[in-house]
Amino acid sequence: MDRRARNDRGQHGTLHAKCVVVDAERLFVSSANMTEFALVLNIELGVLLKGGDAPSQVERHLTELIRTGVLQPLRKPAGG
């Protein structure tokens, strides 16, 4: 039974975690957006993993999503 709260249209919220991988050795997974406001002022929760399989697995997964076009690199706007 789904016990999540729903709005008046029957929709429920979702978790959309953010992550940063560094050199396939460190993985930071958090509820926070990677902005100063989110990291300094909001109440967020994250975990930093050093070593093990998770950092390299996530890096490979993200690389594959980019390779297949599911994710697109973010480019700076001209003049920005």
CSV table of N, CA and C in Angstrom, one decimal:
chain,number,residue,atom,x,y,z
A,1,MET,N,0.8,-1.2,0.0
A,1,MET,CA,0.0,0.0,0.0
A,1,MET,C,0.9,1.2,0.0
A,2,ASP,N,0.6,2.2,-0.9
A,2,ASP,CA,1.4,3.4,-1.0
A,2,ASP,C,0.9,4.4,0.0
A,3,ARG,N,1.7,4.8,0.9
A,3,ARG,CA,1.3,5.7,2.0
A,3,ARG,C,1.8,7.1,1.8
A,4,ARG,N,2.4,7.4,0.7
A,4,ARG,CA,2.9,8.7,0.4
A,4,ARG,C,1.7,9.7,0.3
A,5,ALA,N,2.0,10.9,0.8
A,5,ALA,CA,1.0,12.0,0.7
A,5,ALA,C,0.8,12.4,-0.8
A,6,ARG,N,-0.5,12.7,-1.1
A,6,ARG,CA,-0.8,13.1,-2.5
A,6,ARG,C,-1.5,14.4,-2.5
A,7,ASN,N,-1.4,15.1,-3.6
A,7,ASN,CA,-2.1,16.4,-3.8
A,7,ASN,C,-3.5,16.1,-4.3
A,8,ASP,N,-4.2,17.2,-4.5
A,8,ASP,CA,-5.6,17.1,-4.9
A,8,ASP,C,-5.8,16.4,-6.3
A,9,ARG,N,-4.7,16.2,-7.1
A,9,ARG,CA,-4.8,15.5,-8.4
A,9,ARG,C,-4.3,14.1,-8.3
A,10,GLY,N,-4.0,13.7,-7.0
A,10,GLY,CA,-3.6,12.3,-6.8
A,10,GLY,C,-2.1,12.1,-7.1
A,11,GLN,N,-1.3,13.2,-7.3
A,11,GLN,CA,0.1,13.0,-7.5
A,11,GLN,C,0.9,13.0,-6.2
A,12,HIS,N,2.0,12.3,-6.2
A,12,HIS,CA,2.8,12.3,-5.0
A,12,HIS,C,4.2,12.8,-5.4
A,13,GLY,N,4.9,13.2,-4.4
A,13,GLY,CA,6.3,13.7,-4.6
A,13,GLY,C,7.2,12.6,-4.9
A,14,THR,N,8.4,13.0,-5.4
A,14,THR,CA,9.4,12.0,-5.7
A,14,THR,C,10.8,12.4,-5.1
A,15,LEU,N,11.6,11.5,-4.9
A,15,LEU,CA,13.0,11.8,-4.5
A,15,LEU,C,13.9,11.9,-5.7
A,16,HIS,N,14.6,13.0,-5.9
A,16,HIS,CA,15.5,13.1,-7.0
A,16,HIS,C,16.8,13.6,-6.4
A,17,ALA,N,17.6,12.5,-6.1
A,17,ALA,CA,18.9,12.8,-5.5
A,17,ALA,C,19.9,13.3,-6.5
A,18,LYS,N,20.8,14.1,-6.0
A,18,LYS,CA,21.9,14.6,-6.8
A,18,LYS,C,23.2,13.9,-6.5
A,19,CYS,N,24.1,13.9,-7.4
A,19,CYS,CA,25.4,13.2,-7.1
A,19,CYS,C,26.6,13.9,-7.8
A,20,VAL,N,27.7,13.8,-7.2
A,20,VAL,CA,29.0,14.2,-7.8
A,20,VAL,C,30.0,13.1,-7.6
A,21,VAL,N,30.6,12.7,-8.7
A,21,VAL,CA,31.7,11.7,-8.7
A,21,VAL,C,33.0,12.4,-9.0
A,22,VAL,N,34.0,12.1,-8.2
A,22,VAL,CA,35.4,12.6,-8.4
A,22,VAL,C,36.3,11.5,-8.6
A,23,ASP,N,36.9,11.5,-9.8
A,23,ASP,CA,38.0,10.5,-10.2
A,23,ASP,C,37.6,9.0,-9.9
A,24,ALA,N,36.4,8.7,-10.0
A,24,ALA,CA,35.9,7.3,-9.8
A,24,ALA,C,36.3,6.8,-8.4
A,25,GLU,N,36.6,7.7,-7.5
A,25,GLU,CA,37.1,7.3,-6.1
A,25,GLU,C,36.2,7.9,-5.0
A,26,ARG,N,35.5,9.0,-5.3
A,26,ARG,CA,34.6,9.6,-4.3
A,26,ARG,C,33.3,9.9,-4.9
A,27,LEU,N,32.2,9.6,-4.1
A,27,LEU,CA,30.9,9.8,-4.6
A,27,LEU,C,30.1,10.5,-3.5
A,28,PHE,N,29.5,11.7,-3.9
A,28,PHE,CA,28.7,12.4,-3.0
A,28,PHE,C,27.3,12.3,-3.5
A,29,VAL,N,26.3,11.8,-2.7
A,29,VAL,CA,24.9,11.7,-3.0
A,29,VAL,C,24.2,12.5,-2.0
A,30,SER,N,23.3,13.4,-2.5
A,30,SER,CA,22.6,14.3,-1.6
A,30,SER,C,21.2,14.7,-2.1
A,31,SER,N,20.4,15.2,-1.2
A,31,SER,CA,19.1,15.8,-1.6
A,31,SER,C,19.3,17.2,-2.1
A,32,ALA,N,20.5,17.8,-1.8
A,32,ALA,CA,20.7,19.2,-2.1
A,32,ALA,C,21.1,19.4,-3.6
A,33,ASN,N,20.6,20.5,-4.1
A,33,ASN,CA,21.1,21.0,-5.4
A,33,ASN,C,22.5,21.6,-5.1
A,34,MET,N,23.4,21.6,-6.0
A,34,MET,CA,24.8,22.0,-5.8
A,34,MET,C,24.9,23.5,-6.0
A,35,THR,N,24.1,24.2,-5.2
A,35,THR,CA,24.2,25.7,-5.1
A,35,THR,C,24.6,26.1,-3.8
A,36,GLU,N,25.1,27.3,-3.6
A,36,GLU,CA,25.5,27.9,-2.3
A,36,GLU,C,24.3,27.9,-1.4
A,37,PHE,N,23.1,28.4,-2.0
A,37,PHE,CA,21.9,28.5,-1.2
A,37,PHE,C,21.5,27.2,-0.6
A,38,ALA,N,21.5,26.1,-1.4
A,38,ALA,CA,21.1,24.8,-1.0
A,38,ALA,C,22.0,24.2,0.0
A,39,LEU,N,23.3,24.4,-0.2
A,39,LEU,CA,24.3,23.8,0.6
A,39,LEU,C,24.6,24.5,1.9
A,40,VAL,N,24.2,25.8,2.0
A,40,VAL,CA,24.5,26.6,3.2
A,40,VAL,C,23.2,26.9,4.0
A,41,LEU,N,22.1,27.1,3.3
A,41,LEU,CA,20.9,27.6,4.0
A,41,LEU,C,19.8,26.5,4.2
A,42,ASN,N,19.7,25.7,3.2
A,42,ASN,CA,18.6,24.6,3.3
A,42,ASN,C,19.0,23.5,4.2
A,43,ILE,N,18.0,22.8,4.7
A,43,ILE,CA,18.2,21.6,5.5
A,43,ILE,C,18.2,20.4,4.5
A,44,GLU,N,19.4,19.9,4.3
A,44,GLU,CA,19.6,18.8,3.3
A,44,GLU,C,20.3,17.7,4.0
A,45,LEU,N,20.4,16.5,3.3
A,45,LEU,CA,21.1,15.4,3.8
A,45,LEU,C,21.9,14.8,2.7
A,46,GLY,N,23.2,14.4,2.9
A,46,GLY,CA,24.0,13.8,1.9
A,46,GLY,C,25.0,12.8,2.6
A,47,VAL,N,25.6,12.0,1.7
A,47,VAL,CA,26.5,11.0,2.2
A,47,VAL,C,27.7,11.1,1.2
A,48,LEU,N,28.9,11.0,1.8
A,48,LEU,CA,30.2,11.0,1.0
A,48,LEU,C,30.8,9.6,1.1
A,49,LEU,N,30.9,8.9,0.0
A,49,LEU,CA,31.6,7.6,-0.1
A,49,LEU,C,33.0,7.7,-0.7
A,50,LYS,N,33.9,7.2,0.0
A,50,LYS,CA,35.3,7.2,-0.5
A,50,LYS,C,35.8,5.7,-0.7
A,51,GLY,N,36.1,5.4,-1.9
A,51,GLY,CA,36.6,4.1,-2.3
A,51,GLY,C,35.4,3.1,-2.4
A,52,GLY,N,35.7,1.9,-2.5
A,52,GLY,CA,34.7,0.9,-2.8
A,52,GLY,C,34.3,0.9,-4.2
A,53,ASP,N,33.2,0.1,-4.5
A,53,ASP,CA,32.8,0.0,-5.9
A,53,ASP,C,31.8,1.1,-6.4
A,54,ALA,N,31.1,1.7,-5.4
A,54,ALA,CA,30.0,2.7,-5.8
A,54,ALA,C,30.5,3.8,-6.6
A,55,PRO,N,31.6,4.5,-6.3
A,55,PRO,CA,32.0,5.7,-7.1
A,55,PRO,C,32.2,5.3,-8.6
A,56,SER,N,33.0,4.3,-8.8
A,56,SER,CA,33.3,3.9,-10.2
A,56,SER,C,32.1,3.4,-10.9
A,57,GLN,N,31.2,2.7,-10.2
A,57,GLN,CA,29.9,2.2,-10.8
A,57,GLN,C,29.0,3.4,-11.3
A,58,VAL,N,28.9,4.4,-10.4
A,58,VAL,CA,28.1,5.5,-10.8
A,58,VAL,C,28.7,6.3,-11.9
A,59,GLU,N,30.1,6.4,-11.9
A,59,GLU,CA,30.8,7.1,-13.0
A,59,GLU,C,30.5,6.4,-14.3
A,60,ARG,N,30.6,5.1,-14.3
A,60,ARG,CA,30.4,4.3,-15.5
A,60,ARG,C,28.9,4.5,-16.0
A,61,HIS,N,28.0,4.5,-15.1
A,61,HIS,CA,26.6,4.6,-15.4
A,61,HIS,C,26.3,6.0,-16.0
A,62,LEU,N,26.9,7.0,-15.4
A,62,LEU,CA,26.7,8.4,-16.0
A,62,LEU,C,27.4,8.5,-17.3
A,63,THR,N,28.5,7.9,-17.5
A,63,THR,CA,29.2,8.0,-18.8
A,63,THR,C,28.4,7.3,-19.9
A,64,GLU,N,27.8,6.2,-19.5
A,64,GLU,CA,26.9,5.5,-20.5
A,64,GLU,C,25.7,6.3,-20.8
A,65,LEU,N,25.1,6.9,-19.9
A,65,LEU,CA,23.9,7.8,-20.1
A,65,LEU,C,24.3,8.9,-21.1
A,66,ILE,N,25.5,9.5,-20.9
A,66,ILE,CA,26.0,10.6,-21.8
A,66,ILE,C,26.2,10.0,-23.2
A,67,ARG,N,26.9,8.8,-23.3
A,67,ARG,CA,27.2,8.2,-24.5
A,67,ARG,C,26.0,7.9,-25.4
A,68,THR,N,24.9,7.5,-24.7
A,68,THR,CA,23.7,7.1,-25.4
A,68,THR,C,22.8,8.3,-25.6
A,69,GLY,N,23.1,9.4,-25.1
A,69,GLY,CA,22.3,10.6,-25.4
A,69,GLY,C,21.2,10.9,-24.4
A,70,VAL,N,21.1,10.0,-23.4
A,70,VAL,CA,20.1,10.2,-22.3
A,70,VAL,C,20.4,11.5,-21.6
A,71,LEU,N,21.6,11.7,-21.2
A,71,LEU,CA,22.1,12.9,-20.6
A,71,LEU,C,22.9,13.8,-21.6
A,72,GLN,N,22.8,15.1,-21.5
A,72,GLN,CA,23.5,15.9,-22.4
A,72,GLN,C,24.4,16.8,-21.6
A,73,PRO,N,25.6,17.1,-22.1
A,73,PRO,CA,26.5,18.0,-21.4
A,73,PRO,C,25.9,19.4,-21.3
A,74,LEU,N,26.1,20.1,-20.2
A,74,LEU,CA,25.6,21.4,-20.0
A,74,LEU,C,26.7,22.4,-20.6
A,75,ARG,N,26.3,23.2,-21.5
A,75,ARG,CA,27.2,24.2,-22.1
A,75,ARG,C,26.9,25.6,-21.7
A,76,LYS,N,27.9,26.4,-21.5
A,76,LYS,CA,27.8,27.8,-21.2
A,76,LYS,C,27.1,28.5,-22.3
A,77,PRO,N,26.2,29.4,-22.0
A,77,PRO,CA,25.6,30.2,-23.1
A,77,PRO,C,26.7,31.1,-23.7
A,78,ALA,N,26.5,31.5,-25.0
A,78,ALA,CA,27.5,32.4,-25.6
A,78,ALA,C,27.5,33.7,-24.8
A,79,GLY,N,28.7,34.2,-24.5
A,79,GLY,CA,28.8,35.4,-23.7
A,79,GLY,C,28.6,35.3,-22.2
A,80,GLY,N,28.5,34.0,-21.8
A,80,GLY,CA,28.2,33.8,-20.4
A,80,GLY,C,29.2,33.2,-19.7
